[in-house]
Tab-separated table of C-alpha atoms and ligand atoms in Angstrom:
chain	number	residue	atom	x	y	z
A	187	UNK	CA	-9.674	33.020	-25.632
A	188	UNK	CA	-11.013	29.503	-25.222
A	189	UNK	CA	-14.185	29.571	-27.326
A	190	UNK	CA	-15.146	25.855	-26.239
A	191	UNK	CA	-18.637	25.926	-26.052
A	192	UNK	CA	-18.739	22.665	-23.172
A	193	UNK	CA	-21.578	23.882	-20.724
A	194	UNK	CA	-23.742	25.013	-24.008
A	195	UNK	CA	-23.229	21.891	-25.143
A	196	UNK	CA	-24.222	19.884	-22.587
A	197	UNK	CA	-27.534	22.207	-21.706
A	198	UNK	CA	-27.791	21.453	-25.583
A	199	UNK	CA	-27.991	17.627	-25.056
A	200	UNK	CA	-30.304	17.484	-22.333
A	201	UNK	CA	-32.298	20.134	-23.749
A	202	UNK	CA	-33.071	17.290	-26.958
A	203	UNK	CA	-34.149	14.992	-24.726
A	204	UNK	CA	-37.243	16.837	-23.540
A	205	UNK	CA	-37.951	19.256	-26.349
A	206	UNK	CA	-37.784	19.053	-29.837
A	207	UNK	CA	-34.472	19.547	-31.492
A	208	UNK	CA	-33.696	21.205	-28.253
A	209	UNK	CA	-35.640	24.925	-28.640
A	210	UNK	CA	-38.435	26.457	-28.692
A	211	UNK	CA	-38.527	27.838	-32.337
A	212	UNK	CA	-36.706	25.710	-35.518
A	213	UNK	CA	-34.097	28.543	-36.217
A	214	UNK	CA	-32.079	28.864	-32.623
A	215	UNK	CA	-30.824	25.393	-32.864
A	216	UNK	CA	-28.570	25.910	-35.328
A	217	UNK	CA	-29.324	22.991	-37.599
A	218	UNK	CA	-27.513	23.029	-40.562
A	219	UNK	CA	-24.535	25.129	-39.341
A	220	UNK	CA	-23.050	22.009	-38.298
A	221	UNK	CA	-22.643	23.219	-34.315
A	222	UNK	CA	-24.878	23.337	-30.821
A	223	UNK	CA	-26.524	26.728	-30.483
A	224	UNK	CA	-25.234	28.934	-27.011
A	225	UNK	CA	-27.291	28.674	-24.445
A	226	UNK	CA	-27.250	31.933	-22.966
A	227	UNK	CA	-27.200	33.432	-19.932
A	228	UNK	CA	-27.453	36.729	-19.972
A	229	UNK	CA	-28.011	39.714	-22.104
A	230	UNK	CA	-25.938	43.303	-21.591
A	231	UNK	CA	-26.415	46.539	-24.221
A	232	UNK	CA	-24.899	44.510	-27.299
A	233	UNK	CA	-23.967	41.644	-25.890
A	234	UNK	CA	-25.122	38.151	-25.150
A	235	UNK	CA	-23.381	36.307	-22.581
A	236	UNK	CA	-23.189	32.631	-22.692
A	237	UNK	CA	-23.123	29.491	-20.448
A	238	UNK	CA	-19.840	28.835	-21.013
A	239	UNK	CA	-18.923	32.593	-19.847
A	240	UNK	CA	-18.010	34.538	-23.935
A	241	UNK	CA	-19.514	37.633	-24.572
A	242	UNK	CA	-20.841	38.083	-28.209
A	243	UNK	CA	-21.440	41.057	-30.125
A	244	UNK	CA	-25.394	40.568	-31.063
A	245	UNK	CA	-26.456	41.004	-34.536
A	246	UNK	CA	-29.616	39.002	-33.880
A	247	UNK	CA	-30.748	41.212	-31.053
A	248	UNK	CA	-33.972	38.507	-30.651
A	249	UNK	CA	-34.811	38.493	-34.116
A	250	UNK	CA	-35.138	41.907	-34.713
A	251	UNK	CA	-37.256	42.742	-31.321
A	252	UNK	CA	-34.177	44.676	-29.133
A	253	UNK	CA	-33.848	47.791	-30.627
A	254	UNK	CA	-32.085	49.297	-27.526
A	255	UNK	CA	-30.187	46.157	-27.288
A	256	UNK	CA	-30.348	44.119	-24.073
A	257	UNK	CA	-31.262	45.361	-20.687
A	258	UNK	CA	-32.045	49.112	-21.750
A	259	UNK	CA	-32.475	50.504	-18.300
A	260	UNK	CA	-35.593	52.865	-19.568
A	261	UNK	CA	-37.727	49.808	-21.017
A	262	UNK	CA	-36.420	48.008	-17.838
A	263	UNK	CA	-37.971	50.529	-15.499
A	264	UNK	CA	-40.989	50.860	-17.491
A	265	UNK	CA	-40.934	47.270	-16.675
A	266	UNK	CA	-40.476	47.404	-13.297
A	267	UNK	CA	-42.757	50.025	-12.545
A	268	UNK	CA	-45.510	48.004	-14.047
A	269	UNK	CA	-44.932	44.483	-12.400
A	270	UNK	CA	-45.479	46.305	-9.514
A	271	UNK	CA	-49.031	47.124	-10.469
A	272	UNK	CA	-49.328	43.616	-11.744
A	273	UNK	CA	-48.853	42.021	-14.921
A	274	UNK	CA	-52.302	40.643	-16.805
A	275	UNK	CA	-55.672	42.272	-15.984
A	276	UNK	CA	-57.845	40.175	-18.884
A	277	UNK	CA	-59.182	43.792	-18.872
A	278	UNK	CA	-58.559	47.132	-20.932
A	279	UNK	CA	-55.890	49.913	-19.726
A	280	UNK	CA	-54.392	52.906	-20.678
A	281	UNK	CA	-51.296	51.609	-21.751
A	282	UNK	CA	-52.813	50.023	-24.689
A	283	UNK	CA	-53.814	53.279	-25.853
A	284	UNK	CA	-50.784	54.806	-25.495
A	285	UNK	CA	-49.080	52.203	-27.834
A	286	UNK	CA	-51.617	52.420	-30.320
A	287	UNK	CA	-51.489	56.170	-30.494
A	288	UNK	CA	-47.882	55.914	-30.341
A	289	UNK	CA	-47.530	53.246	-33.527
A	290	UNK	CA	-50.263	55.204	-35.311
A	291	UNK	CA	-48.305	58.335	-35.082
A	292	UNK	CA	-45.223	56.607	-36.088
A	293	UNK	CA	-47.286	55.012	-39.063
A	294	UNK	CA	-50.199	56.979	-39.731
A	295	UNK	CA	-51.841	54.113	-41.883
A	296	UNK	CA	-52.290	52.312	-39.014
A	297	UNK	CA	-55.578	54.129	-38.537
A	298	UNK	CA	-57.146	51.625	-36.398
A	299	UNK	CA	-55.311	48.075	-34.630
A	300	UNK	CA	-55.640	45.536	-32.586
A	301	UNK	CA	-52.892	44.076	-30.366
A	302	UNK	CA	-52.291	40.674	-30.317
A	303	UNK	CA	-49.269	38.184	-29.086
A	304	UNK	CA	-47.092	37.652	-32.060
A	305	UNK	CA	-46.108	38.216	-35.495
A	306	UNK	CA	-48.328	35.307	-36.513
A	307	UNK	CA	-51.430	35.828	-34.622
A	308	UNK	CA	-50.933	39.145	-37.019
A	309	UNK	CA	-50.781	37.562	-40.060
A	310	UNK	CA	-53.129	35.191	-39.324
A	311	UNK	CA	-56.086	37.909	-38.025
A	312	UNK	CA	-55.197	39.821	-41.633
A	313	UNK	CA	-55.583	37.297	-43.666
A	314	UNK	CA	-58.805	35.918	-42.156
A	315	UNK	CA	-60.052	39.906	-41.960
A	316	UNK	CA	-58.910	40.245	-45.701
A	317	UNK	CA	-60.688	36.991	-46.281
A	318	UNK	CA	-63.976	37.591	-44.452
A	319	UNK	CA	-64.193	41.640	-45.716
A	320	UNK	CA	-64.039	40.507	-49.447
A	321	UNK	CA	-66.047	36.844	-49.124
A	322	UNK	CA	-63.065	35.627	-51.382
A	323	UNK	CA	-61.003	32.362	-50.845
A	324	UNK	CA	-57.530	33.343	-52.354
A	325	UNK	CA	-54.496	35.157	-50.884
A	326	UNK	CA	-51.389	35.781	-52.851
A	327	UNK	CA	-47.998	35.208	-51.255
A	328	UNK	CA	-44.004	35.492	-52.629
A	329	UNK	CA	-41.684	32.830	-52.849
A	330	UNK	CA	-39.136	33.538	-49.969
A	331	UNK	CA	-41.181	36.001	-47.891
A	332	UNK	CA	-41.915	34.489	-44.622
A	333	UNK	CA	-45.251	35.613	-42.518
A	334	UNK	CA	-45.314	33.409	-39.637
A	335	UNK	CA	-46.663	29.827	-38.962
A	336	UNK	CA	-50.197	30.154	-39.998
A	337	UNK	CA	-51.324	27.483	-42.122
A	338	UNK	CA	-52.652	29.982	-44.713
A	339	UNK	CA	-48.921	31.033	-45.037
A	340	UNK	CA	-46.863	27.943	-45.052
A	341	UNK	CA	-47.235	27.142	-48.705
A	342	UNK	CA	-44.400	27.055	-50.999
A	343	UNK	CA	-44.915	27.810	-55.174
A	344	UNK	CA	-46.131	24.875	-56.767
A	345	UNK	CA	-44.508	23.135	-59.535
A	346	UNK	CA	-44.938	25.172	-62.819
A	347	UNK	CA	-44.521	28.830	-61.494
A	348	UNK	CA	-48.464	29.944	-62.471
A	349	UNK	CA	-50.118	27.084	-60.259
A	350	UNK	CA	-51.617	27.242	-57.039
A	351	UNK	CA	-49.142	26.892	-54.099
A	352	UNK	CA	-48.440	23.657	-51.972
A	353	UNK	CA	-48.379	22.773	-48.345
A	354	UNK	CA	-44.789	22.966	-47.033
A	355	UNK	CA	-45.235	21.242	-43.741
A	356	UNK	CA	-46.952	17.926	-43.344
A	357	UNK	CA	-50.713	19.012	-41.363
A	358	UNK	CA	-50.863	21.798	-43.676
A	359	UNK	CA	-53.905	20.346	-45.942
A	360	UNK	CA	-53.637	20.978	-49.179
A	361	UNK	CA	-57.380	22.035	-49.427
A	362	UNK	CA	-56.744	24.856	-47.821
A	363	UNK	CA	-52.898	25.702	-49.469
A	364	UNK	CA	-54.598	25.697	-52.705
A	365	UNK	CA	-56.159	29.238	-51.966
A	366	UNK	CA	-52.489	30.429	-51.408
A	367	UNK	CA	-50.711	31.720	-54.397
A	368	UNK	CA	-47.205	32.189	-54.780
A	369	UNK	CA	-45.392	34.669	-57.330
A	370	UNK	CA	-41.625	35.046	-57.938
A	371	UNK	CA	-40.528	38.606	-55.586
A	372	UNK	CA	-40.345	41.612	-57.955
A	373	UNK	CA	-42.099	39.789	-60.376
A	374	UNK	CA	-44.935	42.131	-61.440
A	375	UNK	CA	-45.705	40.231	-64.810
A	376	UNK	CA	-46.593	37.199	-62.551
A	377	UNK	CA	-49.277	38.917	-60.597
A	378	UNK	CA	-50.734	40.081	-63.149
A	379	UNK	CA	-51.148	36.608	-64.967
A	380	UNK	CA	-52.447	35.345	-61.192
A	381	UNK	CA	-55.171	38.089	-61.485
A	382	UNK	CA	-55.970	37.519	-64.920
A	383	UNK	CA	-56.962	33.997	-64.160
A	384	UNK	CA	-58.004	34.456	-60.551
A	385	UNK	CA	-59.549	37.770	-60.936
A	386	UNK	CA	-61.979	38.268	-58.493
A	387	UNK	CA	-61.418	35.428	-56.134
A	388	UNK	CA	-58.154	36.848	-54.804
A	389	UNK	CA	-58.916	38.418	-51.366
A	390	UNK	CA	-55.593	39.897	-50.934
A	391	UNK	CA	-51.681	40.106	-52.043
A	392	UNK	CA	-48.892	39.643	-48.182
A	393	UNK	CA	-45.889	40.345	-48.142
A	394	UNK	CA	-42.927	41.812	-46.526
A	395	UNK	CA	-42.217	44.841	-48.502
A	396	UNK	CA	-38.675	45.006	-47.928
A	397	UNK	CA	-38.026	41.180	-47.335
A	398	UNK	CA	-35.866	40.510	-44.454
A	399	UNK	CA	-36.472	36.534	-44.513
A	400	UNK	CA	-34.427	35.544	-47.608
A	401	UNK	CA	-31.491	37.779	-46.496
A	402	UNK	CA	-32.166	41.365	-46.834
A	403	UNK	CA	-33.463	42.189	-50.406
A	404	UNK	CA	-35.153	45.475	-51.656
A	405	UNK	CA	-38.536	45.724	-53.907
A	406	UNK	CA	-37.686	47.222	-57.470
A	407	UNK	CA	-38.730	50.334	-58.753
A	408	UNK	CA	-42.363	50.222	-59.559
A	409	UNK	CA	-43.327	47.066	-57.722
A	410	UNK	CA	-45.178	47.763	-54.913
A	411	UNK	CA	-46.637	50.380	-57.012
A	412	UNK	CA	-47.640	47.929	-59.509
A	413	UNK	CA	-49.254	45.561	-56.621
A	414	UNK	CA	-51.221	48.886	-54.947
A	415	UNK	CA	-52.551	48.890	-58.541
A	416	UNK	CA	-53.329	45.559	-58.898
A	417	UNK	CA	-55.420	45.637	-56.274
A	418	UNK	CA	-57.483	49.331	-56.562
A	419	UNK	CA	-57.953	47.206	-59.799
A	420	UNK	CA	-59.744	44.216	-58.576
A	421	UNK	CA	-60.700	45.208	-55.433
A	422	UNK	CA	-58.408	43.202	-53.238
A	423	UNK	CA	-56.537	44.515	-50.053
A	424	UNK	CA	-53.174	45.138	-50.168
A	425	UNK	CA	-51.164	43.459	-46.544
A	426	UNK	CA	-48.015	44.956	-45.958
A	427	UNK	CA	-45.967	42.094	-43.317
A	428	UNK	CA	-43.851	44.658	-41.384
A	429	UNK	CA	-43.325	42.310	-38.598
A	430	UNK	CA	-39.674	42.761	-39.245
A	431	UNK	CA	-39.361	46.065	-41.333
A	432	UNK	CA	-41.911	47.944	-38.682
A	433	UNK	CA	-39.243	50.616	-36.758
A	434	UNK	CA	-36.388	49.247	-38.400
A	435	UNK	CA	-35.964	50.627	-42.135
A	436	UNK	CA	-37.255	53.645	-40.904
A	437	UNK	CA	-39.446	55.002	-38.195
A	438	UNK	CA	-42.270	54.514	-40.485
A	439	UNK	CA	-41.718	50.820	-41.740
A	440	UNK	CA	-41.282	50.361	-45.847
A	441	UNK	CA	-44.848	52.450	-45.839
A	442	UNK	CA	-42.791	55.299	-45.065
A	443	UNK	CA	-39.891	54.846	-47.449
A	444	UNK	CA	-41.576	54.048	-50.544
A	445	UNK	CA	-44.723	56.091	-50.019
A	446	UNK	CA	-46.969	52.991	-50.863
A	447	UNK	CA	-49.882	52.731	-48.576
A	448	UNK	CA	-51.390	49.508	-47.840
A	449	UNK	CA	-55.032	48.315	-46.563
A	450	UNK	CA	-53.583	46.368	-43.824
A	451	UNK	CA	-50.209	46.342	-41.841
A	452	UNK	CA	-49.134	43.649	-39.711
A	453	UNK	CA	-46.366	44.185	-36.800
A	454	UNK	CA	-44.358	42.425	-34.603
A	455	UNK	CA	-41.343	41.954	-32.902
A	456	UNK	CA	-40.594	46.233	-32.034
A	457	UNK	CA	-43.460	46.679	-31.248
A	458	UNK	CA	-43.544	44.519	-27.855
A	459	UNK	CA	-39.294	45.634	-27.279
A	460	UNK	CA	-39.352	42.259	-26.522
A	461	UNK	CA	-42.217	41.026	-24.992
A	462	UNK	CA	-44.469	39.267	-26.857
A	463	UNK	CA	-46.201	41.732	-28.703
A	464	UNK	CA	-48.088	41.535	-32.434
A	465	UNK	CA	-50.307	44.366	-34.277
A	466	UNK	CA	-52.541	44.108	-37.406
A	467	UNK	CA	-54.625	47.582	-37.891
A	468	UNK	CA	-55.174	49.790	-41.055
A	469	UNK	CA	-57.802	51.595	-41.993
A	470	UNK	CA	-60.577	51.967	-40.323
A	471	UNK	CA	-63.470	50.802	-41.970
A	472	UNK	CA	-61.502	46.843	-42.314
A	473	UNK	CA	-60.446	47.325	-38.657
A	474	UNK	CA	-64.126	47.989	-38.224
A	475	UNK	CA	-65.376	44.815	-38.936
A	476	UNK	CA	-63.248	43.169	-36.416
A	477	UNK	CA	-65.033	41.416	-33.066
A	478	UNK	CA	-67.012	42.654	-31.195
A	479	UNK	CA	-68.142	45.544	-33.633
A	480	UNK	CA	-67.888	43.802	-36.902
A	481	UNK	CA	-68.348	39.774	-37.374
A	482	UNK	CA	-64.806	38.951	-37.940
A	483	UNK	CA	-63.675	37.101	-34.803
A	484	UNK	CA	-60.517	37.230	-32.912
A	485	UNK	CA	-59.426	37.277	-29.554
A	486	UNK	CA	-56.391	36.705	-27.104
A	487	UNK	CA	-56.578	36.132	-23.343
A	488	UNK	CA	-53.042	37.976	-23.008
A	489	UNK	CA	-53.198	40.529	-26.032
A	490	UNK	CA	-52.361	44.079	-25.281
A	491	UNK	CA	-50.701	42.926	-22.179
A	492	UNK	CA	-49.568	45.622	-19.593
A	493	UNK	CA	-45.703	44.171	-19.596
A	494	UNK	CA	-45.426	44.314	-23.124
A	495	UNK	CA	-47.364	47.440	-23.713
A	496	UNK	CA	-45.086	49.221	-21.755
A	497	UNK	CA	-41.920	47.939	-22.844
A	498	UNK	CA	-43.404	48.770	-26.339
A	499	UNK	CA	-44.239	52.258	-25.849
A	500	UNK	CA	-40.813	52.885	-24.457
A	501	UNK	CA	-38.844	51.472	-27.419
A	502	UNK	CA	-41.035	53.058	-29.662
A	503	UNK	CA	-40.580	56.447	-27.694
A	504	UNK	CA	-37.435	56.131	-27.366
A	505	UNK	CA	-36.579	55.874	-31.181
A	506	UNK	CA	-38.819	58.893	-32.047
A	507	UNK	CA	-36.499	60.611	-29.324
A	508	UNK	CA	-33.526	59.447	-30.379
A	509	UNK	CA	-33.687	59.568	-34.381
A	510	UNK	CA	-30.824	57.018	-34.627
A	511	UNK	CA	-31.211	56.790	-38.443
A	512	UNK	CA	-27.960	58.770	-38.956
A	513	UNK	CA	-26.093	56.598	-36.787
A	514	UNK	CA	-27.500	53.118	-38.284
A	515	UNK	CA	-26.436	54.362	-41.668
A	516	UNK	CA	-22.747	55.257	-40.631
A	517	UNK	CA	-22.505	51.964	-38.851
A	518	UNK	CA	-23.768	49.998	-42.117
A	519	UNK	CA	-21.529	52.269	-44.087
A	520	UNK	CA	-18.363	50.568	-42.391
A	521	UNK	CA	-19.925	46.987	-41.947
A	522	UNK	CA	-20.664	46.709	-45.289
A	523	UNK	CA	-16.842	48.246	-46.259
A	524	UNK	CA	-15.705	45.807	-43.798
A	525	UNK	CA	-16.978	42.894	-45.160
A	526	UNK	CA	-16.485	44.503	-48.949
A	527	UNK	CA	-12.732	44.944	-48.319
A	528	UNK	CA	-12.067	41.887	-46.757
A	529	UNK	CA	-13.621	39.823	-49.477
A	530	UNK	CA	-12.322	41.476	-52.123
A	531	UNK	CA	-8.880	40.815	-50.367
A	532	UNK	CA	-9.809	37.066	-50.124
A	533	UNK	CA	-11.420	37.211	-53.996
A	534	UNK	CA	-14.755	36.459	-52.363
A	535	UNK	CA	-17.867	37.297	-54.116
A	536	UNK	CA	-20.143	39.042	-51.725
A	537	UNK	CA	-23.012	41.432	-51.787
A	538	UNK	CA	-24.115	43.356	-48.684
A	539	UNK	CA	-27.375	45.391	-48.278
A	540	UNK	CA	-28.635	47.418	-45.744
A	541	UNK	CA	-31.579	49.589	-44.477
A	542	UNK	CA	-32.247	51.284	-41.239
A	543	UNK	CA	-31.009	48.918	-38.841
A	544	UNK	CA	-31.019	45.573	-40.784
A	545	UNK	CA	-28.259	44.015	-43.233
A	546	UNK	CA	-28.026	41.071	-44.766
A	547	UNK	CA	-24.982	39.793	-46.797
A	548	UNK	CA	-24.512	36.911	-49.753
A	549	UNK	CA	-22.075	34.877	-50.450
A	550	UNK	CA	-22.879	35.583	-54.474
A	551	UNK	CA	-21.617	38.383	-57.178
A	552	UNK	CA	-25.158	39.772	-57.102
A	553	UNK	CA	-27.334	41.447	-57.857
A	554	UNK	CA	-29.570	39.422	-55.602
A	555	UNK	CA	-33.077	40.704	-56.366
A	556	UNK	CA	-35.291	36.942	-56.087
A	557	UNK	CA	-35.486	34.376	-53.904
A	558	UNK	CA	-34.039	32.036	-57.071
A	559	UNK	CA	-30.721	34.439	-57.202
A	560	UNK	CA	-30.926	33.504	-52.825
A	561	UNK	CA	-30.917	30.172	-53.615
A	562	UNK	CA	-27.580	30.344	-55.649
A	563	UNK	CA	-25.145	31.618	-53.097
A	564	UNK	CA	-22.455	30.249	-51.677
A	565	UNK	CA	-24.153	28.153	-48.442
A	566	UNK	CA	-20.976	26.283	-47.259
A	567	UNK	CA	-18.524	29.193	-47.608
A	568	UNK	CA	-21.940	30.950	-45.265
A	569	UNK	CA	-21.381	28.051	-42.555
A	570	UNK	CA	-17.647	28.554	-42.168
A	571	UNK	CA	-18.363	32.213	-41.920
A	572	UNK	CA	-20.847	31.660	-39.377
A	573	UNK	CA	-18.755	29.341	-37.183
A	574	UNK	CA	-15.784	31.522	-37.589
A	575	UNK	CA	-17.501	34.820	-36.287
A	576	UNK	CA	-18.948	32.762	-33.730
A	577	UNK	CA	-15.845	31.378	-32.489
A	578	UNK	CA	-14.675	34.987	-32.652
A	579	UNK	CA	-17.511	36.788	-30.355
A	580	UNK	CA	-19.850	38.023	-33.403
A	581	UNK	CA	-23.090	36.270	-33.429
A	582	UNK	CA	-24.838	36.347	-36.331
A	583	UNK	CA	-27.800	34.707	-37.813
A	584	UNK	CA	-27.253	30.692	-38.431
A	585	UNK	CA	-28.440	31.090	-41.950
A	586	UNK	CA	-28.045	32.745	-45.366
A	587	UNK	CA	-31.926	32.970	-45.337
A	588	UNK	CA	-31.951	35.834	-42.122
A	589	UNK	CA	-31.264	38.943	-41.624
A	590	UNK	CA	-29.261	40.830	-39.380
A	591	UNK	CA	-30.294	43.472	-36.782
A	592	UNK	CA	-28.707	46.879	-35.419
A	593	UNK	CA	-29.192	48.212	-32.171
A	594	UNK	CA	-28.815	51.361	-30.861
A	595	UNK	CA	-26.274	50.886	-28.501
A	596	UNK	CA	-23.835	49.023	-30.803
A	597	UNK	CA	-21.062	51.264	-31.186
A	598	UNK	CA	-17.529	51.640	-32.232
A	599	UNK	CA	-16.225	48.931	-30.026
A	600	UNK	CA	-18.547	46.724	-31.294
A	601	UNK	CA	-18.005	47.555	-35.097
A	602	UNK	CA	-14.405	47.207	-34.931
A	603	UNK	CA	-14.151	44.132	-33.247
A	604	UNK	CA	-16.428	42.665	-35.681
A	605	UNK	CA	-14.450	44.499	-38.811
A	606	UNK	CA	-11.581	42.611	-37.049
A	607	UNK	CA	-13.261	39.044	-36.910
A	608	UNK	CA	-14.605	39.919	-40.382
A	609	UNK	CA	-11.302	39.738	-42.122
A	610	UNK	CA	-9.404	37.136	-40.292
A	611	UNK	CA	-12.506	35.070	-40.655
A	612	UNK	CA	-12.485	35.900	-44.391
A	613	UNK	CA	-8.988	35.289	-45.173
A	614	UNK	CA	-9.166	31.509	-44.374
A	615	UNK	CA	-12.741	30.743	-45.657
A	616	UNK	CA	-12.944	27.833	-47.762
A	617	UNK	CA	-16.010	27.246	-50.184
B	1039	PLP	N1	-43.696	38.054	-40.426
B	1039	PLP	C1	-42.379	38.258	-40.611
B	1039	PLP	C2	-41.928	39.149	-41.716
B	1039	PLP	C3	-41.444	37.648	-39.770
B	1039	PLP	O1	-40.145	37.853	-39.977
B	1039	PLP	C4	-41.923	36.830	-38.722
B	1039	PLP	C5	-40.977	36.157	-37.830
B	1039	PLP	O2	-39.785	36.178	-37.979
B	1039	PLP	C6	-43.293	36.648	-38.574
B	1039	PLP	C7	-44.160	37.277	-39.438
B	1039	PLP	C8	-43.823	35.782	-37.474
B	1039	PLP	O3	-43.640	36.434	-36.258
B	1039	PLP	P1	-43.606	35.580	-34.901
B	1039	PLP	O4	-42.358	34.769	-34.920
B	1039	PLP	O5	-43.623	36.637	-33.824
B	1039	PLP	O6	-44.832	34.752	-34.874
């Protein structure tokens, strides 16, 4: 097959010329992988289908939101139905209920939530309730783990590990990235030594409790524990980001699989099955001090929109229905052999993890537990990889930084041709 991308290309080029390296969000450009992103044309169960006419096999399924992969024809009449009733009242409807009743029962923490239109209008909302609930300034935040574009949250560690963090985009002031700080992941001793000397300004520890944003890494035994601690301690609320892990690990989130229950959950991505969809919500006396019962304000012209409610509710009730977990894991089970095998063939160090219906893999002997142990893997041998699968139908994630996402209609096709492209691609990989 010709895999000349010529069409994509040229969208690609006209596309710079009016927007900002070309796309909407940094990430789909595929800067750095040395080749113009697909522009694509149409989505089908697993598959994306491109400009230029190849199908791939979709491990990025949106960034996590697709669940039942592209087109699933119950979230698409669910769809339908309601565009034919209209698609934004400004006012309140049933729909919104059913979602929330639907995510609490699916995460019972979630005792109380509000919907709002992304992953980092959630973020945002928790930090400023976490903020406004305690009357503290600081928030504490782990190297690697991402949380959106909030300004709060796009502050990198500071020089000298202990300090407070620093902006990492220009128009982030430092004034305000100063009340950010940033621990090593699994680093328990860290926190500690940030409460010690923070104590009781600290308003509240994020993070993604199963990371998905610096690969796929795992928390170790006894650290989110040790942070639920650290917090009953000094009387800070505990945010778990599960913008990415929320449906996917398990039906539950990371909540659910380490039994570690947070103040405050933020979702994303799932929960809209790929409309744009956020949730922050926990328990009920924080939620409780939200607008227009409590005095912490937030609002959104579009949140809890019908469309998205809808196409929400029937991912989410569709997973309960389905219990897919058995059939994620036996998928991972061969993916991960598949790229095992082949790189042991090629004398490739690699480590693959998995949960649920996310992987990630690293070019690196592992363990990789830390963002620092991220940072050493192989990146160039990553970008061959990349451009190989590509070239070869498999579309993964342009960087050794993301995840990967399962849906529940990839199958055995699907797995074998990438097993397939996984070891031809692996047997000429240069570092
Ligand atoms: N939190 C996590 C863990 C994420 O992975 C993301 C996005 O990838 C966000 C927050 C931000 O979500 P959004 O892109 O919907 O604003």
């Amino acid at each position: 097959m010709d895999w000349t991308r010529s069409r994509s290309e040229k969208l690609y080029e006209q596309a710079c010329t009016i927007m900002p390296g070309g796309v909407n969000s940094p990430v789909r450009s595929f800067k750095g992988m040395g080749t113009a992103p697909a522009f694509i044309k149409s989505g089908r169960g697993a598959y994306l289908i491109d400009e230029d006419g190849h199908d791939y096999v979709d491990y990025i399924c949106s960034w996590g939101p697709l669940l039942h992969g592209h087109c699933h024809p119950s979230i698409r009449s669910a769809l339908e139905n309601q565009l034919s009733r209209g698609w934004t009242y400004g006012a309140p409807t049933e729909a919104e209920i059913h979602l929330a009743e639907l995510v609490r029962n699916m995460m019972p923490c979630m005792q109380m939530m509000r919907m709002v239109n992304s992953g980092t209008e959630a973020t945002m909302s928790a930090i400023r309730l976490a903020r406004g609930v305690t009357k503290r300034k600081k928030i504490i935040k782990f190297n690697g783990c991402y949380h959106g574009h909030g300004d709060s949250l796009l502050v990198q560690m500071g020089s000298g590990g202990l300090t407070f963090g620093e902006p990492n985009s220009p128009g982030v002031l430092a004034d305000l990235a100063q009340h950010t700080l940033v621990a090593e992941y699994n680093d328990l001793e860290q926190v500690e030594n940030l409460f010690r000397e923070y104590r009781t300004d600290i308003a509240g520890i994020i993070l993604e409790p199963i990371p998905g944003n610096m690969g796929l890494l795992f928390p170790q035994s006894g650290f989110l524990e040790g942070l639920r601690s650290l917090c009953d301690e000094y009387g800070s609320l505990l945010i778990f980001d599960e913008v990415m892990t929320g449906f996917r690990v398990a039906q539950g989130g990371a909540c659910e699989v380490y039994g570690v229950e947070p103040d405050l959950v933020c979702l994303g991505k799932v929960i809209g099955g790929g409309l744009p969809v956020g949730a922050y919500g926990g328990k009920r006396e924080l939620m409780q001090e939200i607008s227009p019962i409590g005095g912490v304000y937030q609002a959104g012209t579009l949140s809890g929109n019908p469309l998205a409610m809808v196409a929400g509710f029937e991912t989410l009730k569709r997973l309960q229905e389905i219990k897919p977990w058995k059939q994620f894991n036996d998928y991972m089970s061969e993916l991960a052999a598949g790229f095992k095998n082949a790189a042991s063939r090629a004398n490739i160090d690699l480590q693959f993890n998995s949960m649920g219906s996310m992987f990630g893999f690293f070019f690196h002997p592992g363990p990789v537990t830390t963002k620092l142990e991220v940072d050493k893997c192989d990146f160039l041998r990553f970008k061959h990889f990349f451009v190989g699968m590509l070239e070869k139908g498999i579309y993964l994630a342009p960087s050794q930084y993301e995840a990967g996402f399962l849906s529940t209609v990839h199958g055995s096709e699907e797995l074998s041709r990438t097993i397939n492209s996984i070891e031809s691609c692996m047997e000429t990989l240069d570092s």
